[in-house]
XYZ file of C-alpha atoms in Angstrom:
400
model
C 39.372 -79.485 -25.378
C 41.288 -77.049 -22.928
C 43.743 -74.504 -24.297
C 46.870 -72.752 -22.767
C 45.717 -69.561 -20.944
C 47.083 -66.364 -20.384
C 50.569 -66.832 -17.840
C 49.689 -65.076 -13.837
C 52.424 -63.341 -11.719
C 50.265 -66.005 -8.871
C 47.890 -68.057 -8.784
C 46.100 -69.401 -6.166
C 44.571 -73.396 -5.118
C 41.564 -72.496 -2.923
C 39.100 -70.287 -2.535
C 38.370 -70.123 1.531
C 39.769 -67.290 4.050
C 43.471 -67.769 3.118
C 43.491 -68.206 -0.269
C 40.629 -65.193 -0.625
C 42.809 -63.180 1.402
C 46.123 -64.057 -0.471
C 44.238 -63.182 -3.709
C 42.741 -59.899 -1.767
C 45.829 -58.872 -1.132
C 48.392 -59.601 -4.006
C 45.582 -57.577 -6.215
C 45.423 -54.641 -4.068
C 49.396 -54.859 -4.530
C 49.165 -55.069 -8.478
C 49.643 -58.131 -8.992
C 48.185 -60.274 -11.611
C 46.615 -63.236 -10.121
C 44.205 -65.834 -10.273
C 41.918 -67.959 -7.796
C 40.538 -71.135 -8.520
C 38.663 -73.237 -6.647
C 36.875 -76.487 -7.524
C 33.657 -75.836 -6.386
C 30.949 -73.811 -7.779
C 30.327 -71.031 -5.716
C 28.308 -70.757 -2.915
C 29.319 -73.379 -1.700
C 29.432 -75.014 2.119
C 31.597 -76.827 3.382
C 32.815 -78.509 7.108
C 33.304 -76.108 9.599
C 31.956 -74.655 12.495
C 32.067 -71.362 11.379
C 33.437 -69.552 13.707
C 35.914 -66.693 13.261
C 37.432 -65.466 16.658
C 37.799 -61.694 17.271
C 41.788 -62.482 16.509
C 41.192 -63.090 12.853
C 38.435 -60.705 12.260
C 41.031 -57.932 13.225
C 43.478 -58.790 10.458
C 41.230 -58.589 7.918
C 41.327 -55.149 5.862
C 36.904 -55.424 5.655
C 34.451 -55.778 7.820
C 32.571 -59.359 8.063
C 29.115 -57.410 9.340
C 27.540 -58.505 6.704
C 27.770 -62.319 7.047
C 27.897 -62.249 10.798
C 24.799 -64.091 12.169
C 25.654 -63.641 15.759
C 28.114 -62.135 18.271
C 30.001 -64.352 20.698
C 30.602 -62.563 24.251
C 29.988 -65.656 26.121
C 31.025 -69.452 26.838
C 29.567 -72.058 27.937
C 31.057 -74.411 29.344
C 29.978 -78.306 30.184
C 32.089 -80.934 31.749
C 32.184 -84.520 30.981
C 28.677 -83.890 29.616
C 27.409 -83.176 33.503
C 27.354 -79.516 35.181
C 27.755 -76.715 32.884
C 29.373 -72.772 33.843
C 29.222 -70.120 31.776
C 31.484 -67.184 32.185
C 30.408 -63.732 30.251
C 33.208 -61.070 28.576
C 32.704 -57.392 27.991
C 33.671 -57.499 24.526
C 33.294 -59.336 21.542
C 35.222 -62.758 21.250
C 33.955 -64.075 18.171
C 31.561 -64.153 15.892
C 29.367 -66.885 14.406
C 29.108 -67.127 10.555
C 27.942 -70.219 7.752
C 31.537 -70.683 5.046
C 28.999 -70.715 2.462
C 28.170 -67.291 2.812
C 31.366 -66.225 4.292
C 33.960 -67.739 1.396
C 31.397 -66.146 -0.939
C 31.669 -62.909 0.379
C 35.593 -62.829 0.979
C 35.637 -64.054 -2.940
C 33.634 -60.805 -3.568
C 36.088 -58.743 -1.466
C 38.897 -60.458 -3.741
C 37.531 -60.134 -7.187
C 36.352 -56.431 -5.773
C 40.020 -55.567 -6.251
C 41.137 -56.941 -9.461
C 41.733 -60.745 -8.606
C 40.385 -63.046 -11.503
C 38.132 -65.758 -9.579
C 36.833 -69.605 -11.386
C 34.760 -71.593 -9.241
C 34.352 -75.065 -10.315
C 38.125 -74.862 -11.725
C 39.969 -78.128 -10.287
C 43.102 -78.846 -10.713
C 44.375 -81.882 -12.122
C 48.065 -81.686 -12.618
C 51.341 -79.442 -11.564
C 54.239 -79.572 -13.392
C 56.558 -76.990 -11.692
C 55.240 -73.484 -12.549
C 52.160 -74.599 -14.475
C 48.943 -76.018 -13.264
C 46.349 -78.516 -16.065
C 42.897 -78.096 -15.321
C 40.323 -80.965 -15.422
C 38.497 -79.164 -18.720
C 42.558 -79.259 -19.743
C 43.376 -75.392 -19.455
C 46.935 -74.921 -18.367
C 47.594 -71.644 -16.569
C 51.309 -70.746 -15.330
C 52.627 -68.358 -12.761
C 55.545 -67.325 -11.147
C 54.293 -68.585 -8.077
C 51.915 -71.186 -6.448
C 49.736 -70.123 -3.521
C 48.222 -73.568 -2.300
C 45.382 -72.949 -0.182
C 43.379 -75.824 -1.058
C 42.405 -77.799 2.883
C 44.147 -80.912 3.972
C 45.674 -82.904 1.798
C 44.634 -80.736 -1.331
C 45.032 -81.721 -4.958
C 48.339 -79.398 -5.114
C 49.869 -81.657 -1.898
C 48.987 -84.448 -3.952
C 50.067 -83.808 -7.363
C 53.564 -82.618 -5.404
C 53.793 -86.653 -3.874
C 53.947 -85.006 -0.413
C 52.655 -87.104 2.500
C 49.380 -86.749 3.926
C 48.761 -84.358 7.165
C 48.023 -86.037 9.990
C 45.104 -84.557 12.476
C 42.206 -84.892 14.692
C 38.634 -85.510 12.851
C 35.256 -83.741 13.495
C 31.598 -84.749 13.473
C 29.093 -81.928 12.711
C 25.275 -81.405 12.010
C 22.841 -78.306 12.092
C 19.898 -78.248 15.038
C 17.180 -76.085 13.790
C 16.237 -73.034 15.952
C 12.353 -72.630 15.077
C 10.458 -74.122 18.040
C 8.154 -76.911 16.779
C 5.974 -77.288 19.680
C 4.667 -75.220 22.170
C 7.212 -75.885 24.320
C 10.347 -73.484 24.386
C 13.085 -74.396 21.777
C 17.162 -75.267 23.024
C 17.611 -72.852 19.969
C 16.863 -70.189 22.406
C 19.334 -70.583 24.951
C 22.139 -69.482 22.210
C 22.429 -65.948 21.418
C 25.337 -64.578 22.830
C 27.200 -67.679 24.353
C 29.274 -70.908 22.284
C 28.819 -73.828 24.145
C 31.847 -76.429 24.942
C 31.831 -79.807 26.432
C 35.129 -81.053 27.854
C 36.321 -84.158 28.805
C 34.099 -86.538 27.201
C 35.841 -87.160 23.604
C 39.404 -87.754 23.845
C 41.933 -85.291 22.123
C 39.290 -82.872 21.514
C 36.042 -81.466 22.437
C 32.065 -80.668 21.456
C 30.394 -77.713 20.204
C 27.369 -75.608 19.785
C 27.861 -72.662 17.916
C 24.734 -70.432 17.558
C 23.500 -69.638 14.125
C 20.433 -67.250 13.037
C 18.244 -70.224 11.968
C 20.079 -73.266 13.657
C 22.815 -74.517 15.843
C 25.772 -75.706 14.615
C 26.207 -78.714 16.576
C 29.380 -81.108 16.698
C 32.585 -83.204 18.355
C 35.940 -83.320 17.698
C 38.990 -85.493 18.663
C 41.690 -87.780 18.027
C 41.399 -89.837 15.185
C 41.552 -93.114 16.764
C 37.778 -91.217 18.653
C 36.313 -91.282 14.992
C 34.466 -95.012 15.403
C 32.634 -93.192 18.448
C 31.842 -89.543 17.269
C 28.628 -90.320 15.893
C 27.373 -91.628 19.692
C 28.993 -89.098 20.774
C 27.906 -86.207 18.955
C 23.981 -87.773 19.987
C 24.603 -88.015 23.300
C 26.096 -84.256 23.555
C 22.873 -83.118 21.335
C 20.841 -84.614 23.950
C 22.634 -82.414 26.905
C 22.091 -79.344 25.262
C 18.261 -80.539 25.074
C 18.914 -81.232 20.931
C 17.513 -84.694 19.352
C 20.532 -86.021 17.351
C 18.423 -88.094 15.520
C 16.993 -85.339 13.872
C 20.390 -83.355 13.034
C 20.718 -82.131 9.594
C 23.303 -81.994 7.103
C 25.724 -84.182 9.421
C 29.218 -84.628 8.039
C 32.285 -85.872 8.976
C 35.854 -83.328 8.180
C 39.359 -83.807 9.041
C 41.389 -80.666 11.305
C 45.436 -81.349 9.552
C 47.909 -80.651 12.067
C 51.126 -79.518 11.375
C 54.569 -81.890 12.736
C 57.032 -79.220 13.259
C 59.259 -80.274 10.090
C 56.227 -80.577 7.764
C 56.391 -78.787 4.410
C 55.746 -75.138 3.949
C 57.561 -74.810 0.371
C 57.757 -76.722 -2.004
C 59.875 -74.733 -4.983
C 57.878 -71.758 -6.167
C 54.905 -73.742 -4.117
C 53.534 -72.063 -0.723
C 51.202 -73.834 1.279
C 48.440 -72.287 3.914
C 46.777 -72.450 6.360
C 45.003 -75.945 6.577
C 47.141 -76.758 3.449
C 50.392 -76.168 5.592
C 48.338 -77.772 8.343
C 48.193 -74.810 10.679
C 45.032 -75.400 11.774
C 45.686 -74.664 16.179
C 45.855 -77.994 18.002
C 44.466 -77.153 21.266
C 41.539 -75.124 19.645
C 40.803 -76.608 16.152
C 40.876 -73.118 15.027
C 41.969 -73.298 11.774
C 40.582 -69.293 10.043
C 42.855 -67.504 12.125
C 46.249 -68.767 10.978
C 44.647 -69.697 7.367
C 44.767 -66.207 7.434
C 47.478 -64.905 8.688
C 49.793 -67.208 6.728
C 48.192 -65.863 3.438
C 49.636 -62.544 4.580
C 53.023 -63.815 5.194
C 53.117 -65.965 1.927
C 51.623 -62.577 -0.510
C 54.593 -60.549 1.525
C 57.259 -63.137 0.244
C 55.742 -63.621 -3.271
C 55.900 -60.079 -4.089
C 59.495 -60.049 -2.730
C 59.809 -62.651 -5.504
C 57.888 -60.433 -8.362
C 59.825 -57.437 -7.614
C 63.106 -58.717 -7.643
C 63.872 -58.436 -4.082
C 63.858 -62.346 -3.301
C 64.960 -64.883 -5.106
C 62.815 -67.518 -3.619
C 59.992 -67.970 -1.207
C 62.226 -68.965 1.912
C 60.789 -65.676 2.983
C 57.528 -66.925 3.558
C 59.218 -69.754 5.589
C 61.086 -68.004 8.124
C 58.324 -66.066 8.770
C 55.820 -68.961 9.259
C 58.652 -70.622 11.729
C 58.826 -67.382 13.522
C 55.344 -66.508 14.247
C 53.359 -69.257 14.082
C 54.941 -71.975 14.772
C 55.823 -71.215 18.046
C 52.805 -69.956 18.739
C 51.640 -74.335 17.461
C 54.383 -75.517 19.808
C 52.976 -73.889 23.221
C 49.761 -74.883 22.160
C 51.122 -78.616 21.678
C 52.355 -78.668 24.816
C 48.478 -77.255 26.218
C 46.806 -79.593 24.476
C 48.693 -82.643 25.502
C 48.428 -80.946 29.227
C 45.305 -81.080 29.352
C 44.086 -83.921 27.780
C 46.081 -86.053 30.006
C 44.603 -84.065 33.498
C 41.639 -82.324 32.014
C 40.036 -81.970 35.331
C 42.574 -79.306 37.232
C 42.583 -76.939 33.618
C 38.551 -76.579 33.580
C 38.943 -76.048 37.598
C 40.779 -72.892 36.604
C 38.764 -71.982 33.520
C 35.760 -72.335 36.322
C 37.825 -70.232 38.767
C 40.047 -68.133 38.333
C 39.398 -64.798 36.812
C 42.474 -64.471 36.062
C 42.492 -67.231 33.849
C 39.498 -66.650 32.191
C 41.128 -62.925 31.126
C 44.090 -64.616 29.467
C 41.993 -66.905 27.842
C 39.884 -64.062 26.646
C 42.989 -61.863 25.504
C 43.768 -64.786 23.260
C 40.910 -65.015 21.311
C 40.756 -61.434 21.096
C 44.018 -61.006 19.529
C 45.109 -59.105 22.591
C 47.562 -61.526 23.653
C 49.072 -65.116 22.830
C 49.841 -68.471 23.812
C 53.495 -67.344 23.935
C 53.224 -64.579 25.954
C 50.851 -66.326 28.278
C 53.595 -68.716 28.405
C 56.377 -66.492 29.386
C 54.031 -65.228 32.119
C 54.450 -68.193 33.910
C 58.277 -67.763 35.219
C 60.227 -70.264 36.490
C 57.260 -72.666 35.834
C 57.378 -72.582 32.393
C 60.252 -75.160 32.933
C 58.148 -77.455 34.307
C 55.135 -77.295 32.157
C 57.665 -77.683 29.406
C 59.146 -81.023 31.200
C 54.682 -82.225 31.645
C 53.792 -81.442 28.404
C 56.580 -82.762 27.094
C 55.750 -86.187 29.218
C 52.078 -86.425 28.154
C 53.381 -86.024 24.448
C 54.944 -89.118 25.028
C 52.584 -90.909 26.548
C 50.001 -89.450 23.755
C 52.529 -90.988 21.256
C 53.226 -94.227 22.752
C 48.892 -94.489 23.086
C 48.953 -94.685 26.832
C 45.566 -94.793 28.256
C 43.861 -91.455 28.388
C 43.196 -89.894 31.417
C 39.652 -89.779 32.891
C 40.219 -88.136 36.353
C 36.645 -86.744 38.018
């Protein structure tokens, strides 16, 4: 039978990149923090395992110990047909595996004083008290929910599910099984993107040390087609889709502008707040940044400088939500008419450079949009129209 444990300054639920970042920063600041995860570590989870350099730069420590590939090129294929490749003269992303990344980040948080308890599923929440599946209870002044898409904290508080995209991924071994060259050999410093085939999304090849992660994702309505699309795309890249291992489907939560960020003493961060980039599907960067913003607000409460966590909500709405808004616009435009944007990416060095600067954290979606000048109003109107068509279920464009 469980028992009442000690009280904490902050309890963080979920030990992914966002939760571990929050625990690390809180412990560094002297707070007594408990980091919980329902799984026993190390554990894997569905994720391509790519970390953009913009996210890497947010961390106070290096990810070199868990980096398996450093990416400087994008190899883009259109509708499983022709392809083109762009190279950049500096790193754009690193490739890792979530089992390694998450365990490493937990170790960093524990190393500065955070208390980590894995295999500790939350059963219920009553104000500032969490009850675990084993019956133990833990209380805190602040709770940070970092437990992913539609996690237990959101469910326990009776909050609505987050909408989002769907994805299916698997692993292709790099090692050659015959005398011919293995398809994995062409994936070293490049990632693959497949555009124009899956409504609302794309396909990818993310190279790791001993395998390549191959996946496709898109609108929820495309869920029934993802297995077929994955097989077709894998074949385009000379992988055998029928031999992919660790095949997994997952949900990519996307935030509506009015979605819940706060519920009393509970702050939602990362995927738990739906902060996945709607254009790229990348969520680690915003998980880390929202964790840092939540920590700032939590420390203000703990130090008596604020009476609640509203500072966190204001910070997200001022810093992250504008980026999501522009990303939603760009995603809606691209999905309506992908061809011209693929051509821009293919032929315009200026457009490619702008894309790379965003990936590296040297620029932002909003600064890119602001550089459009008077054309920004045209883009806004076109994006609004595209989004309305998408919501009405209009047919997805397939221009060649």
